[in-house]
Coordinates of C-alpha atoms in Angstrom, one line a residue:
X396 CA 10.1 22.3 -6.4
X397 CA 12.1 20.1 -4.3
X398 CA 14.4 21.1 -1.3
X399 CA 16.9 18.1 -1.4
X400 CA 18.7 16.8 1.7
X401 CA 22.2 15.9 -0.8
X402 CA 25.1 15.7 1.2
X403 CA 23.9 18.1 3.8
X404 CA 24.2 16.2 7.6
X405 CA 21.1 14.7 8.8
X406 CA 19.8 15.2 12.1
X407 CA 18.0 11.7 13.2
X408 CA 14.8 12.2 14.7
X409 CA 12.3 15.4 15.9
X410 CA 9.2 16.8 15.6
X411 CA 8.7 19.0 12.2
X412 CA 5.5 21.4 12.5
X413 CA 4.0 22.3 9.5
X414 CA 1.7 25.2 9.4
X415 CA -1.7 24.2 7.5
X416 CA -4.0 27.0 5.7
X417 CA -6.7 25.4 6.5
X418 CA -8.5 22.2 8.6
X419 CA -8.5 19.0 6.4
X420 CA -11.9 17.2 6.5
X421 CA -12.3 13.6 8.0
X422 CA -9.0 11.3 7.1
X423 CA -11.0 8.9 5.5
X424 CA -9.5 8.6 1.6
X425 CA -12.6 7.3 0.1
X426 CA -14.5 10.5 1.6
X427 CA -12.3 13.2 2.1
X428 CA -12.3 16.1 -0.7
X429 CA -9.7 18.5 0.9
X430 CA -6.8 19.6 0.0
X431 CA -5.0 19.8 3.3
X432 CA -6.3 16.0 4.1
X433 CA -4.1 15.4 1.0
X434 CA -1.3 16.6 3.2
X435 CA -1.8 14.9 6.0
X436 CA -2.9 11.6 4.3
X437 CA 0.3 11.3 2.0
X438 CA 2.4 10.5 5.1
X439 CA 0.1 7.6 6.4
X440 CA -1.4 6.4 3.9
X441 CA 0.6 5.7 0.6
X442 CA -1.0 5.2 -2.5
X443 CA -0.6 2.4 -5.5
X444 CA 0.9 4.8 -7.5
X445 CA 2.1 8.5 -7.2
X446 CA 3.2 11.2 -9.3
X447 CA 6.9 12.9 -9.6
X448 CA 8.5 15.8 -9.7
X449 CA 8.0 15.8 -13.9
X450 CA 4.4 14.5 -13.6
X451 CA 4.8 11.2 -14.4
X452 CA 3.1 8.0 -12.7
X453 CA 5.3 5.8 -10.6
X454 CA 4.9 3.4 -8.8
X455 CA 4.8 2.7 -5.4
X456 CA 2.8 0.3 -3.5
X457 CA 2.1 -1.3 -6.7
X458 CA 5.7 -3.0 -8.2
X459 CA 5.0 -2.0 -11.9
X460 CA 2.0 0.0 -14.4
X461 CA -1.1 -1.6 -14.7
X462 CA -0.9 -4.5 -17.5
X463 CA -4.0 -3.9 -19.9
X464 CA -5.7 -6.4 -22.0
X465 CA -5.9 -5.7 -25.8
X466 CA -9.4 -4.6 -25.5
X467 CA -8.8 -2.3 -22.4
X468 CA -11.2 -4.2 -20.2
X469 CA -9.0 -6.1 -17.7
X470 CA -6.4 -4.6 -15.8
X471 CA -3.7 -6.6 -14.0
X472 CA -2.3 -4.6 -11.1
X473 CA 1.1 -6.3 -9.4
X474 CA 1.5 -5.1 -5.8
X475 CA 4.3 -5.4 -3.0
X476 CA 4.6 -8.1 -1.1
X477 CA 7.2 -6.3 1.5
X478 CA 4.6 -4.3 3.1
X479 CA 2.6 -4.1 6.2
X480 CA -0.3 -1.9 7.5
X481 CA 0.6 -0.1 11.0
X482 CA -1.5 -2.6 12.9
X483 CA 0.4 -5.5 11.7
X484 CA -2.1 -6.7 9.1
X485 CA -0.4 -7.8 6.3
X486 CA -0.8 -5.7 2.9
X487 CA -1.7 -8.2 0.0
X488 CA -3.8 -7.8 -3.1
X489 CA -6.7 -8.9 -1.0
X490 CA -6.8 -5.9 1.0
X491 CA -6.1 -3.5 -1.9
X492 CA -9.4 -5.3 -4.0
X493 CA -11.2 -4.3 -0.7
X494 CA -10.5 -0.6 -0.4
X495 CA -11.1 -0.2 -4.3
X496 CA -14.7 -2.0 -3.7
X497 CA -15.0 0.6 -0.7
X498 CA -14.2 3.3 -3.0
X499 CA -17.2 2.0 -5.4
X500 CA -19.8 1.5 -3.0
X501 CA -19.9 3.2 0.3
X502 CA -22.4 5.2 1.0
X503 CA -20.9 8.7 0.6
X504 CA -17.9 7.4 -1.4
X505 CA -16.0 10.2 -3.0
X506 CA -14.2 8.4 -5.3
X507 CA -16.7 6.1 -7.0
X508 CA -17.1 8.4 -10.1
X509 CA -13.0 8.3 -10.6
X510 CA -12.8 4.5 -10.7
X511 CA -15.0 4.6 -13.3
X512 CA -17.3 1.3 -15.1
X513 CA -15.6 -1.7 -13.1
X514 CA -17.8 -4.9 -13.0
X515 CA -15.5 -6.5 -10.6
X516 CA -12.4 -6.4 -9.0
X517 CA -10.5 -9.9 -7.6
X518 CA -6.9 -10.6 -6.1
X519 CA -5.8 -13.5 -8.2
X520 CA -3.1 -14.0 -5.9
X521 CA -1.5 -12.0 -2.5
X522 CA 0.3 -9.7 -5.0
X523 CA -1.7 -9.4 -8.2
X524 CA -5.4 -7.7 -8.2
X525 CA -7.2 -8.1 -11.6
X526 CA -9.7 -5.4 -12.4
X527 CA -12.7 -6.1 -14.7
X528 CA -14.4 -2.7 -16.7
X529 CA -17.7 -3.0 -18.5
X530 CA -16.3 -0.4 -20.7
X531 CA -12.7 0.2 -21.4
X532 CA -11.5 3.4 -18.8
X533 CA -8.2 4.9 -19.8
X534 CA -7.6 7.2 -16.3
X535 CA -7.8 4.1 -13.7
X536 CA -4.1 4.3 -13.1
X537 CA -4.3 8.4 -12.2
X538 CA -6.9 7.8 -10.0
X539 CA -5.0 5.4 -8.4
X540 CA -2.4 8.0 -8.1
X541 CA -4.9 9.7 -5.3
X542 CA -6.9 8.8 -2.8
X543 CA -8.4 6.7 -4.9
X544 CA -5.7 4.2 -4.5
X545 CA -4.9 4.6 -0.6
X546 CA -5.3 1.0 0.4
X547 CA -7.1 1.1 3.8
X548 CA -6.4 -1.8 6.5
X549 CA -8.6 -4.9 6.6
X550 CA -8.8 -5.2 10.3
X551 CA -9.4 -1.2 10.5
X552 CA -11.9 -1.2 8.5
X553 CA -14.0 -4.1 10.6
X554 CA -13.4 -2.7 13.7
X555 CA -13.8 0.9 12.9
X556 CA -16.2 1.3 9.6
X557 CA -18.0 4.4 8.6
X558 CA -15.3 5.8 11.3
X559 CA -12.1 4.8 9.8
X560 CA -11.2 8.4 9.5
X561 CA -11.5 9.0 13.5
X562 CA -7.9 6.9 13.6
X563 CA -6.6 6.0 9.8
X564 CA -4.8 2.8 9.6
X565 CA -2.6 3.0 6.5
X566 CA 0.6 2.1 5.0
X567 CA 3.4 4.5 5.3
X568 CA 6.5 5.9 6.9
X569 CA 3.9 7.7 9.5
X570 CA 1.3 6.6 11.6
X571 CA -1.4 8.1 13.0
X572 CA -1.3 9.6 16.5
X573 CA -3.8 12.4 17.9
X574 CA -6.1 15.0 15.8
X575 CA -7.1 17.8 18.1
X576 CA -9.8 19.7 15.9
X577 CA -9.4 22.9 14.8
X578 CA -5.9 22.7 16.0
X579 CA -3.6 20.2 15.3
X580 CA -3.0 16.8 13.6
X581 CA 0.3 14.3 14.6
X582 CA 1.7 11.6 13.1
X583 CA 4.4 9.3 14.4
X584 CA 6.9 7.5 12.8
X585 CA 5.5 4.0 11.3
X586 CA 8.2 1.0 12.7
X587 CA 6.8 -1.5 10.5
X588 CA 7.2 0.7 7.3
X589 CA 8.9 -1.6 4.7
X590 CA 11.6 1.5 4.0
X591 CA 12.1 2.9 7.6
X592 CA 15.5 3.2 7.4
X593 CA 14.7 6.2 4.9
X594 CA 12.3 8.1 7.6
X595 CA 14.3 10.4 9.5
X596 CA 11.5 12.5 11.7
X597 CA 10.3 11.5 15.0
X598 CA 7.0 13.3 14.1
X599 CA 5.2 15.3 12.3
X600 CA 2.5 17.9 13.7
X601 CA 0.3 19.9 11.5
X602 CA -0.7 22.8 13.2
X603 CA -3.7 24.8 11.8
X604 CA -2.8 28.7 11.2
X605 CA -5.6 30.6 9.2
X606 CA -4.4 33.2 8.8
X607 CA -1.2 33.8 6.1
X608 CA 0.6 36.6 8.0
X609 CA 0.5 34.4 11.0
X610 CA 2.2 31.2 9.2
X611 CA 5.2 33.7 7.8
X612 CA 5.9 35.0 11.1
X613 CA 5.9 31.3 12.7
X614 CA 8.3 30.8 10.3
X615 CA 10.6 33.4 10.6
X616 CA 10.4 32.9 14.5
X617 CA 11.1 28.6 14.1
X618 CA 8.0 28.2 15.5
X619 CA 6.8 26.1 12.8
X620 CA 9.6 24.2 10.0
X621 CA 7.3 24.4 6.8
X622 CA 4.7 26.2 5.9
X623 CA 1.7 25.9 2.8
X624 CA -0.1 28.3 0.6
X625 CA 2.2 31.4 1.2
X626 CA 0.5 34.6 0.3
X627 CA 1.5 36.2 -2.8
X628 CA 2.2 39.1 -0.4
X629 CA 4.4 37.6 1.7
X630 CA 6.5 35.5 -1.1
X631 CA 9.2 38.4 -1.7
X632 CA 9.9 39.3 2.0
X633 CA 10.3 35.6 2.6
X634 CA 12.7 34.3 -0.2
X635 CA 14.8 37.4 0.5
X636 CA 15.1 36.5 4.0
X637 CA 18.1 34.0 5.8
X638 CA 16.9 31.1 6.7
X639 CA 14.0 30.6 4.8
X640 CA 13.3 29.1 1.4
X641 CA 10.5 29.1 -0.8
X642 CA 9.3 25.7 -3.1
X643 CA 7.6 26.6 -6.5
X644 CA 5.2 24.1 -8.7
X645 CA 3.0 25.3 -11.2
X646 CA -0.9 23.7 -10.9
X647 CA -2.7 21.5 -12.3
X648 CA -5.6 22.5 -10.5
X649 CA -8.1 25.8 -10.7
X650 CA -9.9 28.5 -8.6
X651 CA -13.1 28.9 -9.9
X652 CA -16.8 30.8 -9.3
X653 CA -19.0 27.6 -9.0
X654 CA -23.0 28.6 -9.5
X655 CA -25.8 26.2 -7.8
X656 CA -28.2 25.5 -11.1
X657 CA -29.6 22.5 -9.1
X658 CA -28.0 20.9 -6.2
X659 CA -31.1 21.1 -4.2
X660 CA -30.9 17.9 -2.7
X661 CA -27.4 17.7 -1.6
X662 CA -24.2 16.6 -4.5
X663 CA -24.5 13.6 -6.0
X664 CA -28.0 13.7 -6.3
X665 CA -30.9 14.1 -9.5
X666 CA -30.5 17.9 -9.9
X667 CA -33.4 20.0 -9.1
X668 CA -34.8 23.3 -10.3
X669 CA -33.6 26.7 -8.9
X670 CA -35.4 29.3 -10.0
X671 CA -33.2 32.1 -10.3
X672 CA -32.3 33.6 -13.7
X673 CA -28.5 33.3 -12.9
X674 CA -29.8 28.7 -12.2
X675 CA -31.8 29.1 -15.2
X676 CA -30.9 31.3 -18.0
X677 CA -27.4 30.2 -19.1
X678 CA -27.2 33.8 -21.2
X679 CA -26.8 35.1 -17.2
X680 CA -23.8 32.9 -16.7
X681 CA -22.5 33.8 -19.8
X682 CA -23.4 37.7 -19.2
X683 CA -21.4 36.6 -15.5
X684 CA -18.2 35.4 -17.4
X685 CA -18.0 38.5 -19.5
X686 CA -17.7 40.6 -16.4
X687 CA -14.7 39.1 -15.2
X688 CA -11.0 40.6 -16.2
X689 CA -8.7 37.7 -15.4
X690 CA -5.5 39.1 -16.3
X691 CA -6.3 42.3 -14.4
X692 CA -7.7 40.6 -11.1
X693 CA -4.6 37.9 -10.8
X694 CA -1.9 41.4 -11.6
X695 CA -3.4 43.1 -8.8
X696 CA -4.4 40.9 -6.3
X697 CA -1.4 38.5 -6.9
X698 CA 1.4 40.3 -8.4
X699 CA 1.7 38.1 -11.3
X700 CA 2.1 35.2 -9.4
X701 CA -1.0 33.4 -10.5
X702 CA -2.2 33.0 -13.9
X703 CA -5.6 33.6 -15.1
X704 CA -7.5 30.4 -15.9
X705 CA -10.8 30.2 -17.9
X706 CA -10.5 26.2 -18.5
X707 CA -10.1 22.8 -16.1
X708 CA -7.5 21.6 -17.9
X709 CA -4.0 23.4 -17.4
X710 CA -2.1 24.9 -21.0
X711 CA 1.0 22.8 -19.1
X712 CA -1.4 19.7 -19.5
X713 CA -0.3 16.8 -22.6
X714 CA -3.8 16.9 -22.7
X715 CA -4.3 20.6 -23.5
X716 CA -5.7 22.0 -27.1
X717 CA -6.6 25.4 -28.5
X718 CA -10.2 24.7 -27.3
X719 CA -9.4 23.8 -24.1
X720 CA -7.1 26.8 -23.7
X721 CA -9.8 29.3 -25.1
X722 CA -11.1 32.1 -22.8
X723 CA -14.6 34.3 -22.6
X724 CA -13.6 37.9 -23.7
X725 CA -14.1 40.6 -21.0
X726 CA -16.4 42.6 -22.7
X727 CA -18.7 44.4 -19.5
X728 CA -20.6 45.9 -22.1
X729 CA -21.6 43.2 -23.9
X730 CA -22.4 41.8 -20.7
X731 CA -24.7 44.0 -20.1
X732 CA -26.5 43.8 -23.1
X733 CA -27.2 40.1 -22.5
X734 CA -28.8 40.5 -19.3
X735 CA -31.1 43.1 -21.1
X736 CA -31.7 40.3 -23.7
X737 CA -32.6 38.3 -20.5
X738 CA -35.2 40.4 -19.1
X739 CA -33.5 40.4 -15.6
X740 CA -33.2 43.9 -13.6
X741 CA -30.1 45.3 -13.3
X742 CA -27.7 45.5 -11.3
X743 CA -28.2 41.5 -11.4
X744 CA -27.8 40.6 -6.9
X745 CA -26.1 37.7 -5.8
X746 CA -24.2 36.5 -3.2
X747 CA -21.2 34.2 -3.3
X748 CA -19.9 31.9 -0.3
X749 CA -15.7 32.2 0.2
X750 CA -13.4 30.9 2.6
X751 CA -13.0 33.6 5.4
X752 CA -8.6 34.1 4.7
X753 CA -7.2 37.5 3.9
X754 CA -6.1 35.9 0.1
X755 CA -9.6 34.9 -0.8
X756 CA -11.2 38.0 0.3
X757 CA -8.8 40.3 -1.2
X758 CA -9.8 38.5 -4.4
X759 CA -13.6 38.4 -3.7
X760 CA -13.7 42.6 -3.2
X761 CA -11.8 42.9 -6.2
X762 CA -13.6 40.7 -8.6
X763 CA -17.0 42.2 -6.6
X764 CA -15.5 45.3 -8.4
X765 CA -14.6 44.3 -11.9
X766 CA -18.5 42.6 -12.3
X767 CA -20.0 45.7 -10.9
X768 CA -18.9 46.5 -14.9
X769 CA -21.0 44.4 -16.3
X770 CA -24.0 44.9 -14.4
X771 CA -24.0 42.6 -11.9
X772 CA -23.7 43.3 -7.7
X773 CA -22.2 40.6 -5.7
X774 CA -22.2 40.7 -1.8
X775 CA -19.8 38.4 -0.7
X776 CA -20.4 35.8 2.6
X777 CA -17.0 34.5 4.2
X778 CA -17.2 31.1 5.6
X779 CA -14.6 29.0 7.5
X780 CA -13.1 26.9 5.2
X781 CA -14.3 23.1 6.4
X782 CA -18.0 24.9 7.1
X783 CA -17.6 26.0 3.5
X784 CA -17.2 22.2 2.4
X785 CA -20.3 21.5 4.3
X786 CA -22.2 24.4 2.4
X787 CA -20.9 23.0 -1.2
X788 CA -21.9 19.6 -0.5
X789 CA -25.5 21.0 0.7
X790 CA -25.8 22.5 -2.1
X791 CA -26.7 25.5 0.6
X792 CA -25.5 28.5 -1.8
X793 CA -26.0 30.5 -4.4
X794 CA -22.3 31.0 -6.0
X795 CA -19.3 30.0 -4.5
X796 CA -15.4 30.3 -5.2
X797 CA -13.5 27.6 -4.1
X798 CA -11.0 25.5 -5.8
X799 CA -9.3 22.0 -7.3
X800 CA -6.0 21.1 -6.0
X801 CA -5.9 19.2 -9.8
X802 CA -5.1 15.6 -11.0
X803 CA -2.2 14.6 -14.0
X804 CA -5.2 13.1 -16.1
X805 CA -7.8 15.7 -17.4
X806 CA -10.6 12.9 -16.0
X807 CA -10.1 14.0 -12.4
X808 CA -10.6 17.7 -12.8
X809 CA -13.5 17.1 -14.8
X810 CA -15.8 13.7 -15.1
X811 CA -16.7 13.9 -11.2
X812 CA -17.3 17.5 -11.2
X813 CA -19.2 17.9 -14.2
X814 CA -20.9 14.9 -15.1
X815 CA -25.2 14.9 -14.4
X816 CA -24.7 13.2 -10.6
X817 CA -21.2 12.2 -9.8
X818 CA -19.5 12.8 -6.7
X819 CA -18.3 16.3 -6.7
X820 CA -21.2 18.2 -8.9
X821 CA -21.4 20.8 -6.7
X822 CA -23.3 22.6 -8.7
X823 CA -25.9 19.9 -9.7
X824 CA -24.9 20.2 -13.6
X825 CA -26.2 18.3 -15.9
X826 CA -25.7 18.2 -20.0
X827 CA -26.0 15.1 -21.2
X828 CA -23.8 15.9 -24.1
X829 CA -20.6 16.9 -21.9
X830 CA -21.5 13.5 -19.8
X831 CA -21.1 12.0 -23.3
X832 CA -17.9 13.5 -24.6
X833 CA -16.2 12.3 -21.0
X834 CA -17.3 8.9 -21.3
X835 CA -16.2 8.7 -24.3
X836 CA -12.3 10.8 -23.7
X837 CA -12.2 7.9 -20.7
X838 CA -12.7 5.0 -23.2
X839 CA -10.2 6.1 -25.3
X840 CA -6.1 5.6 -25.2
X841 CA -5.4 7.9 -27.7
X842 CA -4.0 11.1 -26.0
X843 CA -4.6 13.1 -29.6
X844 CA -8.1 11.6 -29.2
X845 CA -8.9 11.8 -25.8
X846 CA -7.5 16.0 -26.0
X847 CA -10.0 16.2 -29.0
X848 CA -13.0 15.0 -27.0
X849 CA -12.0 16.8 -23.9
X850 CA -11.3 20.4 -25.5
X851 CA -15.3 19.8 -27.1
X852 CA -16.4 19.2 -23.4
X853 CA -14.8 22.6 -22.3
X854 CA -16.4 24.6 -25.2
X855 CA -19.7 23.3 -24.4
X856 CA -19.2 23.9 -20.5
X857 CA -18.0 27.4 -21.3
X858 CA -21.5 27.7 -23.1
X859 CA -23.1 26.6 -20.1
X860 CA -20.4 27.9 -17.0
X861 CA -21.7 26.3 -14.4
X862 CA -18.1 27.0 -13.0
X863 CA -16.9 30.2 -14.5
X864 CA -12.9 29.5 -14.1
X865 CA -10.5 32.4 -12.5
X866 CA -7.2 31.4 -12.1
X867 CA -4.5 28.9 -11.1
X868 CA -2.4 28.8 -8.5
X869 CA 1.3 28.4 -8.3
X870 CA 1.8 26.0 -5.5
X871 CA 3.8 28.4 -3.2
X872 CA 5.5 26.7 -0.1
X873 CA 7.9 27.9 2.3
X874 CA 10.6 25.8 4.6
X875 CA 13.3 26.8 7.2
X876 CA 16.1 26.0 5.8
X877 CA 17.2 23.6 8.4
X878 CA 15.1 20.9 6.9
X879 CA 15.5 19.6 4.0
X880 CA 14.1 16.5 2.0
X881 CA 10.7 18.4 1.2
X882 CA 8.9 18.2 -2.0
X883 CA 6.0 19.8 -3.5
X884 CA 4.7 18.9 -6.7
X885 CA 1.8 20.1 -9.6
X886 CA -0.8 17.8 -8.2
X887 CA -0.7 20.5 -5.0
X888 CA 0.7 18.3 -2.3
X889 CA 3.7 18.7 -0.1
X890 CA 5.6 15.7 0.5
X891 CA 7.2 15.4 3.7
X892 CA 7.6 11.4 4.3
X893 CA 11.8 12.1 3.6
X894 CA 11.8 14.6 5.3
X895 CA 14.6 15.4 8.2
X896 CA 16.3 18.1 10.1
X897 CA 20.0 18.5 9.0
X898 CA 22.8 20.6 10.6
X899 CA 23.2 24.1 9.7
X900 CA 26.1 26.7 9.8

């Protein structure tokens, strides 16, 4: 998982390149929902708290975990008072009550459904920020382990608004410096940083590369230093080769078939009607999930290196029950016996929306061919990938497969996507008795309790499928090996912000 730098000779200074899979969205933390902005964003903009290498929540620009009243409804946050933002404004609890208010109410805010009930939110003093809840919400401090919990700059945020994103003004040990879309991103070394003496990179650039071949070659040439998302194809060549290593993390996140049953009116809004019998007729969906031979599709496409996955929550999860790790039985024949029972012609046409690299679409033609078993023909559209976010958001599709880098608490890989009209319903879901059983696992701070209510939600979902789960990655990333000081954890993100060159043989 890690790639330490030990007592290996550092090299001060230079310009890593990381090859990217894919285009992050706008760097905006309170807006973004791309992985790859993750990436990017974790080396400008640091967070309240973050996860390790084991999964726990530190802290980080918050001094200590929140203190909770005894009746979970006040939260007492203590920050740093050693920081600054990379204009110079000072970091204080004022400005960290500001970005969590941003977070609840801006127009477009990606984050309001992980911050859950608050009523208010007020910095007592520069370095304490007291959070009130109408109701009390157990997963605050893992959202605050994301974007979530980004602080944003005061005096970025005036001048710059709805456009923050267009030149991000964080804390961190990088700063922003130039975004050339559809091409590169570069960050600078931060001077102000409160730990610069621990930053060892001049910059960083992350260079866009598509295509998977093309990022292992890059790196076998030194062209680029680290690379993401190595195909499963590549994986043995490049471990055996000198020179190169290759990180490991398991997931915490999914890959899943997500079906529009009502986001007619773009996400977050009231669901609509789509009348199609695969919107409709949840015996469809469930005729869908029978079609689909997990094990099978991740042993040939992926040699084993993924793992099928048929819930949100991961079997490595605290949170994780029998329920919750319970999985539709491929059964093609049974699947088609429920679309007779629906009264739909068969073979049941649809089409579903993927991201247009050669991993993806070696998966979409193979699972094409395992629910052609159960009656079912799927054409298969690829999209660029930041197009494709467009498309979700629109609710412009009819299935699509995309996927959920994943959070440590089971709330972020499942409230906001599956509760009637949060931020992230794709799919324009709504059961009011899963919204119930969430609200409910987020009130509680029993982990035996809150794993009880959650592994109910999953069997109720897997009733409904309005996201048929597939598999989970295994975060795969690859690094010349001289560079060192790299992390990549289960929450999907590399962590460069140590990072440095060191001197080789």
């Amino acid at each position: 998982m890690t790639a330490p730098i030990g007592d290996q000779t550092i090299v001060e200074g230079g310009d890593l390149v990381m090859a990217l899979s894919a285009e992050p969205d706008r760097l905006d933390p309170t807006t973004s929902s791309s992985l790859y902005t993750r990436y990017v964003m974790q080396t400008m903009c640091q967070k309240l708290y973050d996860i390790d290498e084991n999964g726990e929540i530190v802290p980080q620009l918050a001094t200590d975990l929140p203190e909770v009243s005894e009746d979970g409804l006040t939260v007492s946050i203590p920050v740093r008072d050693d920081a600054v933002f990379a204009d110079g404004t000072p970091f204080n609890a004022e400005a960290v009550a500001q970005t969590i208010d941003r977070g609840l109410n801006l127009e477009g805010s990606s984050r309001k459904s992980e911050l859950g009930p608050i009523e208010s939110i007020t910095a007592v003093d520069a370095t304490t920020v007291e959070v009130t809840y109408a109701e009390p919400f157990a997963p605050l401090t893992a959202a605050l382990a994301d974007r979530a919990g980004m602080i944003l700059s005061p005096a970025a945020l005036a001048a710059n608004g709805e456009a923050f994103g267009d030149s991000p003004v964080c804390v961190g040990p990088f700063k922003f410096a130039e975004r050339i879309p559809q091409t590169s991103i570069t960050v600078e070394r931060d001077p102000l940083y409160y730990d610069a003496e621990n930053v060892h990179l001049d910059t960083i650039t992350y260079r866009i590369i598509t295509d998977s071949n093309i990022r292992a070659a890059n790196l076998r040439s030194g062209d680029v230093q680290v690379a993401d998302t190595i195909s499963t194809q590549d994986v043995d060549g490049l471990m055996a080769e000198e020179g190169i290593n290759v990180l490991q993390a398991g997931s915490l996140g999914f890959q899943g078939l997500t079906i529009n049953v009502g986001n007619t009116d773009g996400v977050g809004a009231a669901p609509g009607v789509i009348d199609t019998p695969l919107a409709t007729d949840t015996t469809v969906r469930r005729a869908l999930a029978m079609s689909i031979d997990r094990e099978s599709l991740v042993q040939s496409v992926f040699g084993g290196w993924y793992e099928p996955a048929c819930s949100p929550i991961s079997p490595a999860s605290p949170f994780s029950t029998d329920a919750s790790e319970a999985c539709p039985e491929y059964d093609p024949e049974a699947a088609k016996a429920l679309l007779e029972e629906a009264g739909v012609e068969m073979p049941y046409k649809f089409t579903m929306q993927v991201s247009n690299n050669p991993d993806t679409i070696r998966f979409a033609q193979a699972l094409q061919a395992s629910v052609t078993e159960g009656g079912f023909e799927m054409e298969i559209q690829p999209v660029e990938y930041s197009t494709l976010l467009d498309v979700q958001d629109r609710g412009d599709f009819e299935t699509i497969q995309l996927g959920w880098s994943g959070r440590v608490d089971p709330h972020g890989n499942m409230f906001n996507r599956l509760s009637t009209s949060t931020s992230n319903n794709y799919m324009g879901y709504s059961n009011l008795e899963v919204d119930e059983l969430l609200i409910q696992a987020a009130e509680a701070n029993d982990i035996a309790e809150r794993s009880e209510l959650y592994g109910q939600a999953v069997t109720q979902i897997q009733e409904d499928n309005p996201i048929i789960y597939l598999y989970r990655l295994r975060n795969l990333t690859a690094h010349t090996t001289n560079v060192a000081g790299i992390e990549t954890f289960a929450d999907g993100v590399v962590h460069l912000s140590n990072a440095a060159f060191v001197e080789t043989e």
